[in-house]
Coordinates of N, CA, C and O in Angstrom, one line a residue:
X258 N 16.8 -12.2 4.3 CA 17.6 -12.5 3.1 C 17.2 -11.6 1.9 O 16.1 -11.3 1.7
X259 N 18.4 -11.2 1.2 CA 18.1 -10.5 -0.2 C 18.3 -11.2 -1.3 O 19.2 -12.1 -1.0
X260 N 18.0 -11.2 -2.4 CA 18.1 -11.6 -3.2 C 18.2 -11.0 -4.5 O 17.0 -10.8 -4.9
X261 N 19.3 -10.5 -5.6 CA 19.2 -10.3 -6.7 C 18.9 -10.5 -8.3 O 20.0 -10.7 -8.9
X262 N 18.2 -10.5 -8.9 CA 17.7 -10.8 -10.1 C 17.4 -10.0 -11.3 O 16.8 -8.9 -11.2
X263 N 17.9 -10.3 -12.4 CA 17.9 -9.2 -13.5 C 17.6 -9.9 -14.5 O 18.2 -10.9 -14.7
X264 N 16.3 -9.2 -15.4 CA 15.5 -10.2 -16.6 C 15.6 -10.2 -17.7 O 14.4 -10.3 -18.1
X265 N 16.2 -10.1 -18.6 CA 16.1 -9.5 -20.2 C 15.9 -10.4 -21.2 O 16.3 -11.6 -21.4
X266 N 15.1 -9.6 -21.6 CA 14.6 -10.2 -23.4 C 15.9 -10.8 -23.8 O 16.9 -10.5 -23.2
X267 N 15.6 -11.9 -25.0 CA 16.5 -11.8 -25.7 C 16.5 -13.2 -26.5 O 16.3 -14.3 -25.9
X268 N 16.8 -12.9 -28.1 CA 16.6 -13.8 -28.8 C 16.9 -15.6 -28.8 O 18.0 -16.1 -28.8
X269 N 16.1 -16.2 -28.7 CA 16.8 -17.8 -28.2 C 17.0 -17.8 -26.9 O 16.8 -16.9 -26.1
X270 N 17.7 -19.2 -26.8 CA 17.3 -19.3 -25.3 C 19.0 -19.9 -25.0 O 19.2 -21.1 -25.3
X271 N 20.0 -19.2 -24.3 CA 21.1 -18.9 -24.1 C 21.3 -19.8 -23.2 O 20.3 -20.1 -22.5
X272 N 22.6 -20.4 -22.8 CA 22.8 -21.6 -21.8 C 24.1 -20.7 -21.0 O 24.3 -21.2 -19.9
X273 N 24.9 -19.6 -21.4 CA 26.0 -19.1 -20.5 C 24.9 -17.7 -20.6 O 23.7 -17.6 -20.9
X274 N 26.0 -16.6 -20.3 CA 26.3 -15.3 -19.9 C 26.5 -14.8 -20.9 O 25.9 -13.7 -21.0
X275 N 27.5 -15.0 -22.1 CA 28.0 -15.0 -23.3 C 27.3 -15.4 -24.3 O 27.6 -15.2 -25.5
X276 N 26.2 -15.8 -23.9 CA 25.0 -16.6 -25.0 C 24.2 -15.6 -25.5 O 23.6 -15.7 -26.5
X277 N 24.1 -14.2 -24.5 CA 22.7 -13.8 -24.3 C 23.1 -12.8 -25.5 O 24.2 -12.3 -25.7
X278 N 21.6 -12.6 -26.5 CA 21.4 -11.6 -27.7 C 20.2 -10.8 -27.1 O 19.1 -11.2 -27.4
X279 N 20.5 -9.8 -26.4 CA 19.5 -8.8 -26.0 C 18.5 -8.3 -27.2 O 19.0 -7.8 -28.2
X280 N 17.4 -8.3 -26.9 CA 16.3 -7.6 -28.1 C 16.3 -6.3 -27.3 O 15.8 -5.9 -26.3
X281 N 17.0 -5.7 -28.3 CA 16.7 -3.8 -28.2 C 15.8 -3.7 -28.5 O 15.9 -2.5 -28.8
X282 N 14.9 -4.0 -28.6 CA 13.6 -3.3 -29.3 C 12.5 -3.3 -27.9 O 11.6 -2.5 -27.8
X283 N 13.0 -4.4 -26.8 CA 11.7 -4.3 -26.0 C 12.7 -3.2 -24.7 O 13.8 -3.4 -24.1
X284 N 11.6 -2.2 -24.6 CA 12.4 -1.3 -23.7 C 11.2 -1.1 -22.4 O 10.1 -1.8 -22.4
X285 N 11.6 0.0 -21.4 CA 10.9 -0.1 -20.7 C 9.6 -0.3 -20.1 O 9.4 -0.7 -18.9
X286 N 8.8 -0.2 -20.9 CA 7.3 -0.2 -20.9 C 7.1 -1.4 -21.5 O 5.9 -1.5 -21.8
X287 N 7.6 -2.2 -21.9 CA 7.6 -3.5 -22.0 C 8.3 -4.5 -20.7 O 8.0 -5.6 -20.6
X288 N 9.0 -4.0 -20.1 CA 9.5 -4.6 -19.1 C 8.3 -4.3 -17.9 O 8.1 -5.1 -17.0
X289 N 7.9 -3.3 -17.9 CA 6.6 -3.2 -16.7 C 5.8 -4.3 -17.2 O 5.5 -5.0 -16.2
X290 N 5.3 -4.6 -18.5 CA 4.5 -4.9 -18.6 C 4.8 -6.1 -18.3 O 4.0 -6.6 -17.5
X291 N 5.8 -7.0 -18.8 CA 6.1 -8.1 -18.0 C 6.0 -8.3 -16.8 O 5.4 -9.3 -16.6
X292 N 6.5 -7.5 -15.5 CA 6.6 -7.3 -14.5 C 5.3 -7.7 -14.1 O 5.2 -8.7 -13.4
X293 N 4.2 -7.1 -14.6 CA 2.8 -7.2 -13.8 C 2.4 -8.1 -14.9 O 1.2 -7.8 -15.3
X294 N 3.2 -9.4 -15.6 CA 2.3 -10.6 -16.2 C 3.0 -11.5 -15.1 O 2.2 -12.5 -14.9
X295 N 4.0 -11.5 -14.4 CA 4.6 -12.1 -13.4 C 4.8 -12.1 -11.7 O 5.4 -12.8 -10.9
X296 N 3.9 -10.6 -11.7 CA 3.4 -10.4 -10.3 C 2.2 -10.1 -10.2 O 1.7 -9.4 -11.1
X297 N 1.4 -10.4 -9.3 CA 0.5 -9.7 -9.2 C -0.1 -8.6 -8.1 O -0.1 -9.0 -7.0
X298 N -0.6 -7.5 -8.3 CA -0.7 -6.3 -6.9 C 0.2 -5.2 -6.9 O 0.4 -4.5 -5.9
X299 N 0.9 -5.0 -8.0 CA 2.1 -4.6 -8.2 C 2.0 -3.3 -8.0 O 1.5 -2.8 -9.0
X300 N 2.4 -2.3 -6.5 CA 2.0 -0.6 -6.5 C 3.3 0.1 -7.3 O 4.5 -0.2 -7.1
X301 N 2.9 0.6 -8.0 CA 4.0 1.7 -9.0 C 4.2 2.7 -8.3 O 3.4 3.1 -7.5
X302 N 5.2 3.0 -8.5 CA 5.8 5.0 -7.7 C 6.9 5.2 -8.7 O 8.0 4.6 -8.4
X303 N 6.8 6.0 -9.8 CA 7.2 6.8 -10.7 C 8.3 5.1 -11.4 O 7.6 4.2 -11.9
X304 N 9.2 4.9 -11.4 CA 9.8 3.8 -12.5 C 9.7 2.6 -11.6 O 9.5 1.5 -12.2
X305 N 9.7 2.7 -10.1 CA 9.8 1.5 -9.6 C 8.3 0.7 -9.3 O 7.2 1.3 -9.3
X306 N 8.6 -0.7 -9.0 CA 6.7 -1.2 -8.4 C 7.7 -2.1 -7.0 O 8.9 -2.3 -6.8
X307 N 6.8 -2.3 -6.4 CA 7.1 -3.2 -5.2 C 5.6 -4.2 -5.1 O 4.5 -3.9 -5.5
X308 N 6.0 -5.3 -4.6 CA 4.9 -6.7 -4.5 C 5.4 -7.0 -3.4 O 6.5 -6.9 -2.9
X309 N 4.1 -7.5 -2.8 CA 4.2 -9.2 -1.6 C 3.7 -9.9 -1.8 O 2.5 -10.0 -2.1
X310 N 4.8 -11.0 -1.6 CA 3.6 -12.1 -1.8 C 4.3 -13.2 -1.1 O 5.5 -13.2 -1.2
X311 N 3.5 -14.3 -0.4 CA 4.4 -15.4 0.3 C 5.2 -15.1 0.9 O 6.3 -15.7 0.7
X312 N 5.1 -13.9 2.0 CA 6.4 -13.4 2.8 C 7.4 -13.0 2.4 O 8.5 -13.1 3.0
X313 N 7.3 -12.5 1.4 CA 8.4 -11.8 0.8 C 8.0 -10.8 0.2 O 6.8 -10.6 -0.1
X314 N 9.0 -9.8 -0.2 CA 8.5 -8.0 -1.3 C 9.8 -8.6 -2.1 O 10.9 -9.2 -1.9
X315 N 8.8 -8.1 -3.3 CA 10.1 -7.6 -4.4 C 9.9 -6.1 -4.8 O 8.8 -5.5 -4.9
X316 N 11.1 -5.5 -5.2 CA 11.0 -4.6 -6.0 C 11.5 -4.9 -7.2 O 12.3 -5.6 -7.7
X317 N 10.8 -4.1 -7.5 CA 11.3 -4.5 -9.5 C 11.5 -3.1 -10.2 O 10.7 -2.2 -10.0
X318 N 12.5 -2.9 -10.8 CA 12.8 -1.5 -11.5 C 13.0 -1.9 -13.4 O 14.0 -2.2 -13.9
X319 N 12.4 -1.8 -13.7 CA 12.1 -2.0 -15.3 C 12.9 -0.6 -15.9 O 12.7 0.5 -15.5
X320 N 13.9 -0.9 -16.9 CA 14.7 -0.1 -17.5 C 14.6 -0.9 -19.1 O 14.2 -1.9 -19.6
X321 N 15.4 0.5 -19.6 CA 15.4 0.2 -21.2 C 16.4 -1.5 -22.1 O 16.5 -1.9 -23.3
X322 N 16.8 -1.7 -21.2 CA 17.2 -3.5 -21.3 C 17.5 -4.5 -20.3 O 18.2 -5.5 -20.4
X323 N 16.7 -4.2 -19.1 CA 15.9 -5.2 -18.3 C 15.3 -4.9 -17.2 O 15.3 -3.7 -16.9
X324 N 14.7 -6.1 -16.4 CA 13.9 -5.7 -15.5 C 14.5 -6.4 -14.2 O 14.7 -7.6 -14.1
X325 N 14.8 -5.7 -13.2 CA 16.0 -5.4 -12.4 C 15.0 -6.1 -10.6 O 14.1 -5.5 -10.0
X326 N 15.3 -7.0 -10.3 CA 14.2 -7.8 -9.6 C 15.4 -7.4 -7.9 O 16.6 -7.5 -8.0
X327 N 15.0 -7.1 -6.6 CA 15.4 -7.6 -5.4 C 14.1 -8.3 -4.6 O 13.1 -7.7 -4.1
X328 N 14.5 -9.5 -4.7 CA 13.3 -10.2 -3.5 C 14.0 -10.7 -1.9 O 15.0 -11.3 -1.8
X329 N 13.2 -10.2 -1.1 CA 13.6 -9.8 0.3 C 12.3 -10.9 1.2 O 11.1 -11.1 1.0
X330 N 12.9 -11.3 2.2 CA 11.9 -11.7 2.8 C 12.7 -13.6 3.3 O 13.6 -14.1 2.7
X331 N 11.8 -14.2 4.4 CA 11.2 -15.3 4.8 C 11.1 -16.6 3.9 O 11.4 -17.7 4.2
X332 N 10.6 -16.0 2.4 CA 9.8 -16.9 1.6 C 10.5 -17.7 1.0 O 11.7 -17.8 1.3
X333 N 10.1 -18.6 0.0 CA 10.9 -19.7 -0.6 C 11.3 -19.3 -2.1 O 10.8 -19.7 -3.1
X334 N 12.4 -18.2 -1.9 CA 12.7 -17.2 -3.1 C 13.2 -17.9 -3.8 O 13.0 -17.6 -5.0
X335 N 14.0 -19.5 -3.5 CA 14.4 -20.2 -4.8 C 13.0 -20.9 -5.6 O 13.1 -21.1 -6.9
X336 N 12.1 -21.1 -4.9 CA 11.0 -22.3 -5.4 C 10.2 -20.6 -6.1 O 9.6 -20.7 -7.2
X337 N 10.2 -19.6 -5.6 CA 9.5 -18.7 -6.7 C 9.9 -18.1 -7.9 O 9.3 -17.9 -8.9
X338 N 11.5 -17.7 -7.4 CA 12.2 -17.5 -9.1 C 12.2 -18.5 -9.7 O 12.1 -18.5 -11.0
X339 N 12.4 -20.0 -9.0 CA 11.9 -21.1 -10.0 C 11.0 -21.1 -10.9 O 11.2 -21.9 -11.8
X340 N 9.7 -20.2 -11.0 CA 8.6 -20.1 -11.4 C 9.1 -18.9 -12.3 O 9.1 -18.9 -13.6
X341 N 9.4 -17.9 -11.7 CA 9.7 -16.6 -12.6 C 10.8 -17.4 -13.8 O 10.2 -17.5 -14.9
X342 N 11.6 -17.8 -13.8 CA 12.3 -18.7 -14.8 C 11.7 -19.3 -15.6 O 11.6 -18.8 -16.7
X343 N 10.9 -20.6 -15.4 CA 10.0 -21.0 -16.3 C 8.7 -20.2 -16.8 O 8.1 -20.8 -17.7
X344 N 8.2 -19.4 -16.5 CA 7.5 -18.0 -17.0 C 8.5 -17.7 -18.5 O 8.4 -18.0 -19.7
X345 N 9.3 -17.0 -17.8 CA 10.5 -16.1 -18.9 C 10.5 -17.3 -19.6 O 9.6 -17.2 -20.4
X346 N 11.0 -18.2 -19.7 CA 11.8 -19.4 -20.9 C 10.2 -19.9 -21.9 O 10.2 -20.4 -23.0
X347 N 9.2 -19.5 -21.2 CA 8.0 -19.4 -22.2 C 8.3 -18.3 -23.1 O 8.0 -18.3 -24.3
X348 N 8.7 -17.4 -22.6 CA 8.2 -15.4 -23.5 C 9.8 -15.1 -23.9 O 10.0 -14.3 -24.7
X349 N 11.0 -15.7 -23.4 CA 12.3 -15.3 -24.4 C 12.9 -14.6 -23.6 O 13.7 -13.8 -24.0
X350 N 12.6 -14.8 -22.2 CA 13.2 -14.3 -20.8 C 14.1 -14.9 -20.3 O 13.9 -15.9 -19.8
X351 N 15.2 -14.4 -20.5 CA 16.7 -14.9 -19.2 C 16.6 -14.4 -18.1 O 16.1 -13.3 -17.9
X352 N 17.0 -15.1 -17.3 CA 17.0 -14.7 -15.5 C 18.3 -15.0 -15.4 O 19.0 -16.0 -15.7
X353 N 18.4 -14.0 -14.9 CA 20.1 -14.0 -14.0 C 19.9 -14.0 -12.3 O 19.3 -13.3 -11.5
X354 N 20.8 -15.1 -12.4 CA 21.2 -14.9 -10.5 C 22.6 -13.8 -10.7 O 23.7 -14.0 -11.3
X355 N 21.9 -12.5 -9.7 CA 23.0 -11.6 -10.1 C 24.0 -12.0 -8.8 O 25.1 -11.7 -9.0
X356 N 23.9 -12.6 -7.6 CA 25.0 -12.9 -6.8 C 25.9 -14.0 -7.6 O 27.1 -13.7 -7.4
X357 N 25.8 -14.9 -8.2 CA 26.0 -16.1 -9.1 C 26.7 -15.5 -10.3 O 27.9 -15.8 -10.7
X358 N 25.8 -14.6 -10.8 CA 26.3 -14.1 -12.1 C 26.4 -15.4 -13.2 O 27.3 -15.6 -14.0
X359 N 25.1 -16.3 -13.0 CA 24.8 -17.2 -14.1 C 23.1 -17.5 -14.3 O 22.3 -17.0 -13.6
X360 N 22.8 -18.1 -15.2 CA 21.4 -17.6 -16.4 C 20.8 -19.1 -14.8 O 21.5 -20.1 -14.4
X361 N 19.7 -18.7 -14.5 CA 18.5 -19.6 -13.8 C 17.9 -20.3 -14.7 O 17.1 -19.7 -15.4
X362 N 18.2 -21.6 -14.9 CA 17.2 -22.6 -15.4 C 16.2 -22.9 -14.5 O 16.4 -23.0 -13.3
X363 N 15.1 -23.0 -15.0 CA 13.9 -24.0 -14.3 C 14.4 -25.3 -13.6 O 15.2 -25.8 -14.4
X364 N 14.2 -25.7 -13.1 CA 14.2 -26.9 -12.3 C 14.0 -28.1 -13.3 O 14.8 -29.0 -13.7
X365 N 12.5 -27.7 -13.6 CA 12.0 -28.7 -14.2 C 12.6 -29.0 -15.7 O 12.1 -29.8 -16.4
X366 N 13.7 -28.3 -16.1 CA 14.1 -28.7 -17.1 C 15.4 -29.4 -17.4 O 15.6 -29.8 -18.6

């Protein structure tokens, strides 16, 4: 199974698609750096990093207004972007289910 995900900054915390106010100011090297506050082991090769973890790889491609997630694999990709979700909604992170094309709430909220 694949799975698509794309992360961006952005002011407040948006309930649609239509909601979201992207912060231009956080650009790529801020999006790595997120990346590796939310994965850990993360091998870099020039813009992209790749992780495993729990039976699954992600790749992550960090660009100048977001950070561009495919998680692949076995694993329980909903119960971990569940986690990546409430991560971001601490730090001002939207998660998009890009097959969905709607903002991932936490569970727990």
């Amino acid at each position: 199974m694949s799975l698509d995900f794309v992360l961006i900054k952005s002011h407040g915390h948006p309930l649609s698609m239509d909601q979201i106010d992207i912060d231009v100011t956080f650009k790529q090297e801020d999006y790595k750096a997120l990346a590796e506050r939310f994965f850990e082991g993360i091998v870099w090769t020039a813009a992209e990093g790749i992780v495993s973890s729990d039976d699954m790889s992600f790749e992550l491609k960090p660009s100048d207004i977001s950070l561009s997630i495919t998680a692949r694999g076995p694993g329980d990709t909903v119960a971990y972007m569940d986690r990546i979700a409430a991560l971001g909604a601490q730090h001002g992170i939207v998660v998009i289910d890009v097959q969905g094309s709607e903002i991932l709430v936490p569970i727990a909220d």
